[in-house]
Each structure stands twice: as structure tokens, then as C-alpha cells.
PDB file of C-alpha atoms and ligand atoms in Angstrom:
ATOM      1  CA  MET A   1      -3.722  -5.349   9.271  1.00 53.00           C
ATOM      2  CA  GLU A   2      -5.704  -4.882   6.086  1.00 58.00           C
ATOM      3  CA  TYR A   3      -6.817  -2.267   3.588  1.00 56.00           C
ATOM      4  CA  ILE A   4     -10.216  -0.784   4.327  1.00 53.00           C
ATOM      5  CA  GLY A   5     -11.183   1.686   1.624  1.00 58.00           C
ATOM      6  CA  GLY A   6     -13.635   3.817   3.622  1.00 55.00           C
ATOM      7  CA  GLU A   7     -17.132   3.348   2.230  1.00 60.00           C
ATOM      8  CA  GLN A   8     -17.483  -0.043   0.544  1.00 69.00           C
ATOM      9  CA  ARG A   9     -17.818   0.159  -3.227  1.00 78.00           C
ATOM     10  CA  PRO A  10     -18.532  -2.774  -5.546  1.00 81.00           C
ATOM     11  CA  GLY A  11     -15.698  -4.338  -7.530  1.00 88.00           C
ATOM     12  CA  CYS A  12     -11.997  -4.593  -6.838  1.00 93.00           C
ATOM     13  CA  LEU A  13     -10.305  -1.487  -5.411  1.00 93.00           C
ATOM     14  CA  PHE A  14      -6.921  -2.292  -6.972  1.00 95.00           C
ATOM     15  CA  CYS A  15      -8.333  -2.965 -10.452  1.00 96.00           C
ATOM     16  CA  ARG A  16     -10.439   0.200 -10.204  1.00 95.00           C
ATOM     17  CA  VAL A  17      -7.492   2.489  -9.433  1.00 94.00           C
ATOM     18  CA  ILE A  18      -5.271   0.679 -11.979  1.00 96.00           C
ATOM     19  CA  GLU A  19      -7.864   1.195 -14.724  1.00 96.00           C
ATOM     20  CA  HIS A  20      -9.100   4.618 -13.585  1.00 95.00           C
ATOM     21  CA  PRO A  21      -6.286   6.941 -12.450  1.00 94.00           C
ATOM     22  CA  ASP A  22      -8.906   9.697 -11.926  1.00 95.00           C
ATOM     23  CA  ASP A  23     -10.937   7.672  -9.425  1.00 93.00           C
ATOM     24  CA  LYS A  24     -10.972   9.324  -5.999  1.00 89.00           C
ATOM     25  CA  ASP A  25      -9.522   6.184  -4.413  1.00 88.00           C
ATOM     26  CA  ALA A  26      -6.502   6.656  -6.714  1.00 92.00           C
ATOM     27  CA  GLU A  27      -5.454   9.693  -4.618  1.00 90.00           C
ATOM     28  CA  LEU A  28      -3.426   7.369  -2.430  1.00 92.00           C
ATOM     29  CA  VAL A  29      -1.545   5.734  -5.314  1.00 96.00           C
ATOM     30  CA  VAL A  30       2.122   6.678  -4.984  1.00 97.00           C
ATOM     31  CA  TRP A  31       3.698   4.716  -7.830  1.00 97.00           C
ATOM     32  CA  ARG A  32       2.624   2.798 -10.934  1.00 97.00           C
ATOM     33  CA  PRO A  33       5.604   0.670 -11.956  1.00 97.00           C
ATOM     34  CA  GLU A  34       5.432  -1.936 -14.722  1.00 97.00           C
ATOM     35  CA  GLY A  35       3.171  -4.815 -13.604  1.00 98.00           C
ATOM     36  CA  ALA A  36       2.350  -3.411 -10.165  1.00 98.00           C
ATOM     37  CA  LEU A  37       0.606  -0.719  -8.151  1.00 97.00           C
ATOM     38  CA  VAL A  38       1.827   0.963  -4.957  1.00 97.00           C
ATOM     39  CA  ILE A  39      -0.857   2.590  -2.802  1.00 96.00           C
ATOM     40  CA  MET A  40      -1.022   3.902   0.763  1.00 93.00           C
ATOM     41  CA  ASN A  41      -3.299   2.010   3.146  1.00 90.00           C
ATOM     42  CA  LYS A  42      -6.198   4.311   4.018  1.00 85.00           C
ATOM     43  CA  PHE A  43      -6.223   3.058   7.601  1.00 81.00           C
ATOM     44  CA  PRO A  44      -2.526   2.628   8.280  1.00 83.00           C
ATOM     45  CA  TYR A  45      -1.152   0.358  10.936  1.00 80.00           C
ATOM     46  CA  ASN A  46       1.806   2.743  11.085  1.00 85.00           C
ATOM     47  CA  PRO A  47       2.869   5.896   9.190  1.00 87.00           C
ATOM     48  CA  GLY A  48       3.972   4.943   5.687  1.00 92.00           C
ATOM     49  CA  HIS A  49       1.913   1.704   5.630  1.00 91.00           C
ATOM     50  CA  THR A  50       1.950   0.901   1.931  1.00 95.00           C
ATOM     51  CA  ILE A  51       0.413  -1.831  -0.223  1.00 96.00           C
ATOM     52  CA  VAL A  52       2.140  -3.322  -3.250  1.00 97.00           C
ATOM     53  CA  ALA A  53      -0.208  -5.223  -5.581  1.00 97.00           C
ATOM     54  CA  PRO A  54       0.372  -6.932  -8.919  1.00 98.00           C
ATOM     55  CA  VAL A  55      -1.646  -5.612 -11.855  1.00 98.00           C
ATOM     56  CA  SER A  56      -2.964  -9.157 -12.259  1.00 97.00           C
ATOM     57  CA  HIS A  57      -6.311  -9.780 -10.507  1.00 97.00           C
ATOM     58  CA  VAL A  58      -5.515 -13.142  -8.890  1.00 97.00           C
ATOM     59  CA  PRO A  59      -6.152 -14.336  -5.319  1.00 96.00           C
ATOM     60  CA  GLY A  60      -2.752 -15.789  -4.420  1.00 96.00           C
ATOM     61  CA  LEU A  61       0.981 -15.350  -4.946  1.00 97.00           C
ATOM     62  CA  GLU A  62       1.022 -18.872  -6.388  1.00 97.00           C
ATOM     63  CA  ASN A  63      -1.243 -17.642  -9.217  1.00 97.00           C
ATOM     64  CA  LEU A  64       1.382 -15.196 -10.507  1.00 98.00           C
ATOM     65  CA  ASP A  65       3.763 -16.333 -13.236  1.00 98.00           C
ATOM     66  CA  ASP A  66       7.522 -15.778 -12.998  1.00 98.00           C
ATOM     67  CA  ASP A  67       7.475 -12.425 -14.805  1.00 98.00           C
ATOM     68  CA  GLU A  68       4.617 -11.083 -12.663  1.00 98.00           C
ATOM     69  CA  THR A  69       6.398 -12.275  -9.514  1.00 98.00           C
ATOM     70  CA  THR A  70       9.611 -10.534 -10.564  1.00 98.00           C
ATOM     71  CA  LEU A  71       7.796  -7.261 -11.285  1.00 98.00           C
ATOM     72  CA  LEU A  72       5.957  -7.442  -7.935  1.00 98.00           C
ATOM     73  CA  MET A  73       9.152  -8.103  -5.984  1.00 98.00           C
ATOM     74  CA  ARG A  74      10.973  -5.381  -7.890  1.00 98.00           C
ATOM     75  CA  ALA A  75       8.212  -2.920  -6.962  1.00 98.00           C
ATOM     76  CA  LEU A  76       8.369  -4.062  -3.323  1.00 98.00           C
ATOM     77  CA  ARG A  77      12.147  -3.666  -3.216  1.00 98.00           C
ATOM     78  CA  ARG A  78      12.024  -0.142  -4.634  1.00 98.00           C
ATOM     79  CA  THR A  79       9.209   0.812  -2.235  1.00 98.00           C
ATOM     80  CA  ILE A  80      11.338  -0.359   0.716  1.00 98.00           C
ATOM     81  CA  ASP A  81      14.175   1.835  -0.598  1.00 97.00           C
ATOM     82  CA  VAL A  82      11.911   4.863  -0.952  1.00 97.00           C
ATOM     83  CA  LEU A  83      10.321   4.405   2.493  1.00 96.00           C
ATOM     84  CA  ARG A  84      13.757   3.956   4.012  1.00 96.00           C
ATOM     85  CA  SER A  85      15.116   7.151   2.485  1.00 95.00           C
ATOM     86  CA  THR A  86      12.026   9.300   3.179  1.00 94.00           C
ATOM     87  CA  MET A  87      10.884   8.068   6.618  1.00 93.00           C
ATOM     88  CA  ASN A  88      13.985   6.529   8.210  1.00 94.00           C
ATOM     89  CA  PRO A  89      12.265   3.468   9.701  1.00 94.00           C
ATOM     90  CA  GLU A  90      14.256   1.115  11.904  1.00 95.00           C
ATOM     91  CA  GLY A  91      12.591  -1.991  10.462  1.00 94.00           C
ATOM     92  CA  PHE A  92       9.787  -3.280   8.212  1.00 95.00           C
ATOM     93  CA  ASN A  93       7.022  -5.841   8.309  1.00 94.00           C
ATOM     94  CA  VAL A  94       6.192  -7.347   4.914  1.00 95.00           C
ATOM     95  CA  GLY A  95       3.224  -9.652   4.613  1.00 93.00           C
ATOM     96  CA  ALA A  96       0.229 -10.895   2.697  1.00 93.00           C
ATOM     97  CA  ASN A  97      -3.148 -11.959   4.067  1.00 90.00           C
ATOM     98  CA  ILE A  98      -4.188 -14.673   1.628  1.00 90.00           C
ATOM     99  CA  GLY A  99      -7.848 -15.670   1.874  1.00 90.00           C
ATOM    100  CA  ARG A 100     -10.591 -14.172   4.011  1.00 88.00           C
ATOM    101  CA  ALA A 101      -9.824 -16.580   6.843  1.00 91.00           C
ATOM    102  CA  ALA A 102      -6.354 -14.998   6.997  1.00 90.00           C
ATOM    103  CA  GLY A 103      -7.835 -11.501   7.259  1.00 87.00           C
ATOM    104  CA  ALA A 104      -7.778 -10.411   3.622  1.00 87.00           C
ATOM    105  CA  GLY A 105     -10.227  -7.550   3.013  1.00 85.00           C
ATOM    106  CA  ILE A 106      -9.746  -7.875  -0.755  1.00 89.00           C
ATOM    107  CA  PRO A 107      -9.263 -11.652  -1.025  1.00 91.00           C
ATOM    108  CA  ASP A 108      -9.632 -11.817  -4.829  1.00 94.00           C
ATOM    109  CA  HIS A 109      -6.599  -9.629  -5.584  1.00 96.00           C
ATOM    110  CA  VAL A 110      -3.409 -10.594  -3.771  1.00 96.00           C
ATOM    111  CA  HIS A 111      -1.344  -7.743  -2.291  1.00 96.00           C
ATOM    112  CA  LEU A 112       1.632  -7.231   0.001  1.00 96.00           C
ATOM    113  CA  HIS A 113       1.533  -4.999   3.065  1.00 94.00           C
ATOM    114  CA  LEU A 114       4.689  -3.054   3.781  1.00 95.00           C
ATOM    115  CA  VAL A 115       4.750  -1.465   7.228  1.00 92.00           C
ATOM    116  CA  PRO A 116       7.659   0.708   8.371  1.00 92.00           C
ATOM    117  CA  ARG A 117       8.541   0.117  12.033  1.00 92.00           C
ATOM    118  CA  TRP A 118      10.242   2.191  14.701  1.00 90.00           C
ATOM    119  CA  ASP A 119      11.249   1.162  18.189  1.00 89.00           C
ATOM    120  CA  GLY A 120       8.288   1.656  20.519  1.00 84.00           C
ATOM    121  CA  ASP A 121       5.747   2.342  17.740  1.00 81.00           C
ATOM    122  CA  THR A 122       3.177  -0.264  18.774  1.00 68.00           C
ATOM    123  CA  ASN A 123       0.707   2.244  20.183  1.00 54.00           C
ATOM    124  CA  PHE A 124       0.251   4.288  17.004  1.00 53.00           C
ATOM    125  CA  MET A 125      -3.293   3.158  16.149  1.00 51.00           C
ATOM    126  CA  PRO A 126      -4.930   3.773  19.524  1.00 48.00           C
ATOM    127  CA  VAL A 127      -3.409   7.277  19.625  1.00 47.00           C
ATOM    128  CA  ILE A 128      -4.425   8.394  16.142  1.00 50.00           C
ATOM    129  CA  ASP A 129      -8.186   7.921  16.164  1.00 54.00           C
ATOM    130  CA  ASP A 130      -9.104  11.229  14.515  1.00 58.00           C
ATOM    131  CA  VAL A 131      -9.998  10.449  10.885  1.00 58.00           C
ATOM    132  CA  LYS A 132      -9.231  14.006   9.713  1.00 58.00           C
ATOM    133  CA  VAL A 133      -5.747  13.918  11.246  1.00 63.00           C
ATOM    134  CA  VAL A 134      -5.099  10.526   9.647  1.00 66.00           C
ATOM    135  CA  ASN A 135      -6.284  11.721   6.213  1.00 69.00           C
ATOM    136  CA  GLU A 136      -4.106  14.841   6.307  1.00 72.00           C
ATOM    137  CA  ALA A 137      -1.116  12.788   7.402  1.00 81.00           C
ATOM    138  CA  LEU A 138      -1.836  10.287   4.613  1.00 86.00           C
ATOM    139  CA  GLU A 139      -2.023  12.937   1.905  1.00 87.00           C
ATOM    140  CA  LYS A 140       1.223  14.490   3.120  1.00 90.00           C
ATOM    141  CA  THR A 141       3.007  11.139   3.208  1.00 92.00           C
ATOM    142  CA  ALA A 142       1.584  10.161  -0.204  1.00 93.00           C
ATOM    143  CA  ALA A 143       2.875  13.428  -1.727  1.00 94.00           C
ATOM    144  CA  LYS A 144       6.304  12.893  -0.192  1.00 94.00           C
ATOM    145  CA  LEU A 145       6.529   9.310  -1.448  1.00 96.00           C
ATOM    146  CA  ARG A 146       5.275  10.240  -4.943  1.00 96.00           C
ATOM    147  CA  GLU A 147       8.055  12.827  -5.157  1.00 96.00           C
ATOM    148  CA  ALA A 148      10.671  10.304  -4.007  1.00 96.00           C
ATOM    149  CA  PHE A 149       9.501   7.698  -6.542  1.00 96.00           C
ATOM    150  CA  ALA A 150       9.561  10.310  -9.316  1.00 94.00           C
ATOM    151  CA  LYS A 151      13.196  11.233  -8.562  1.00 90.00           C
ATOM    152  CA  SER A 152      15.687   8.399  -9.166  1.00 66.00           C
TER     153      SER A 152
HETATM  154 ZN1  LIG B   1      -8.396  -6.671  -8.823  1.00 82.85          ZN
END
């Protein structure tokens, strides 16, 4: 379960979309709260699979100071609320892959995966193997989430 940004580009994906809102990879950004970034995973494990990253380019959660940790957790909490109200999941997985050995695709910039879960959803990935279908679904979901974040 990790972010794969399509074609590999040099540098850090999160820093790039934080610094360049017009970058094409920024299309999947759904919210830019203070101190954090919320972006859809391009190859979702489940519909609504979202990534919450601190603005700080550091490899581990232990590298964040108290303020950065608070802002990250606040962003995560709000994202759970928004996913809950827009997609009605029955559960969530929240996790971080820290270090390449743990499966991190972007090991230099820590980030939290937030995956909405429904009963019996475990076969989503094998079913959706058409990239075009996935991209259209992603854009739709991203638009819906952006709208929900913009409201309250
Ligand atoms: Zn970075």
C-alpha cells in the first residue's frame, strides 16, 4: 500500500505539489491545511484512499516537532470526517510505511495513508485494473472531497 505517482520524476512528489500548485501531479490534491497536504493516492488500495503528509520534508514521524505533529493529526482527523460524510465507509485503515524496508515509495518524506473500508471490499484492486476507469474515478472522488473540504 504505497503512493506510486505514475511515471517517476526526480525530487519529492509531496514537496513538488506543495511548492507548485500548478504541477500536474497537484490535480489530486484535495486540501491544503496549515502545515499539511492531503492528496489522493494515484493507485488507490480502495476508493477514497488518501494520503496526509506534513509540509516538513522529514523521513519519520519522530522527526516532527510537537506543532507539526498537531497540525498533521488535525489534518488527518478532518480528512477522516470528510471521507466519512462523503463516502460512508464502515471503517478505516490508517498507517505509515516508514523506511524503504517497510514499503515506503517516498521514504524521505513521511506520510500517512488513510484507506476507507467497507465490508467485503478486499477484492477492489484485482477488479479495477483499467487505468482509465481508475483515473476517472479518482478525478470524480477528488472533486467531491475538495468540495466537502471547502464547505465547513
Ligand atoms: Zn518532500
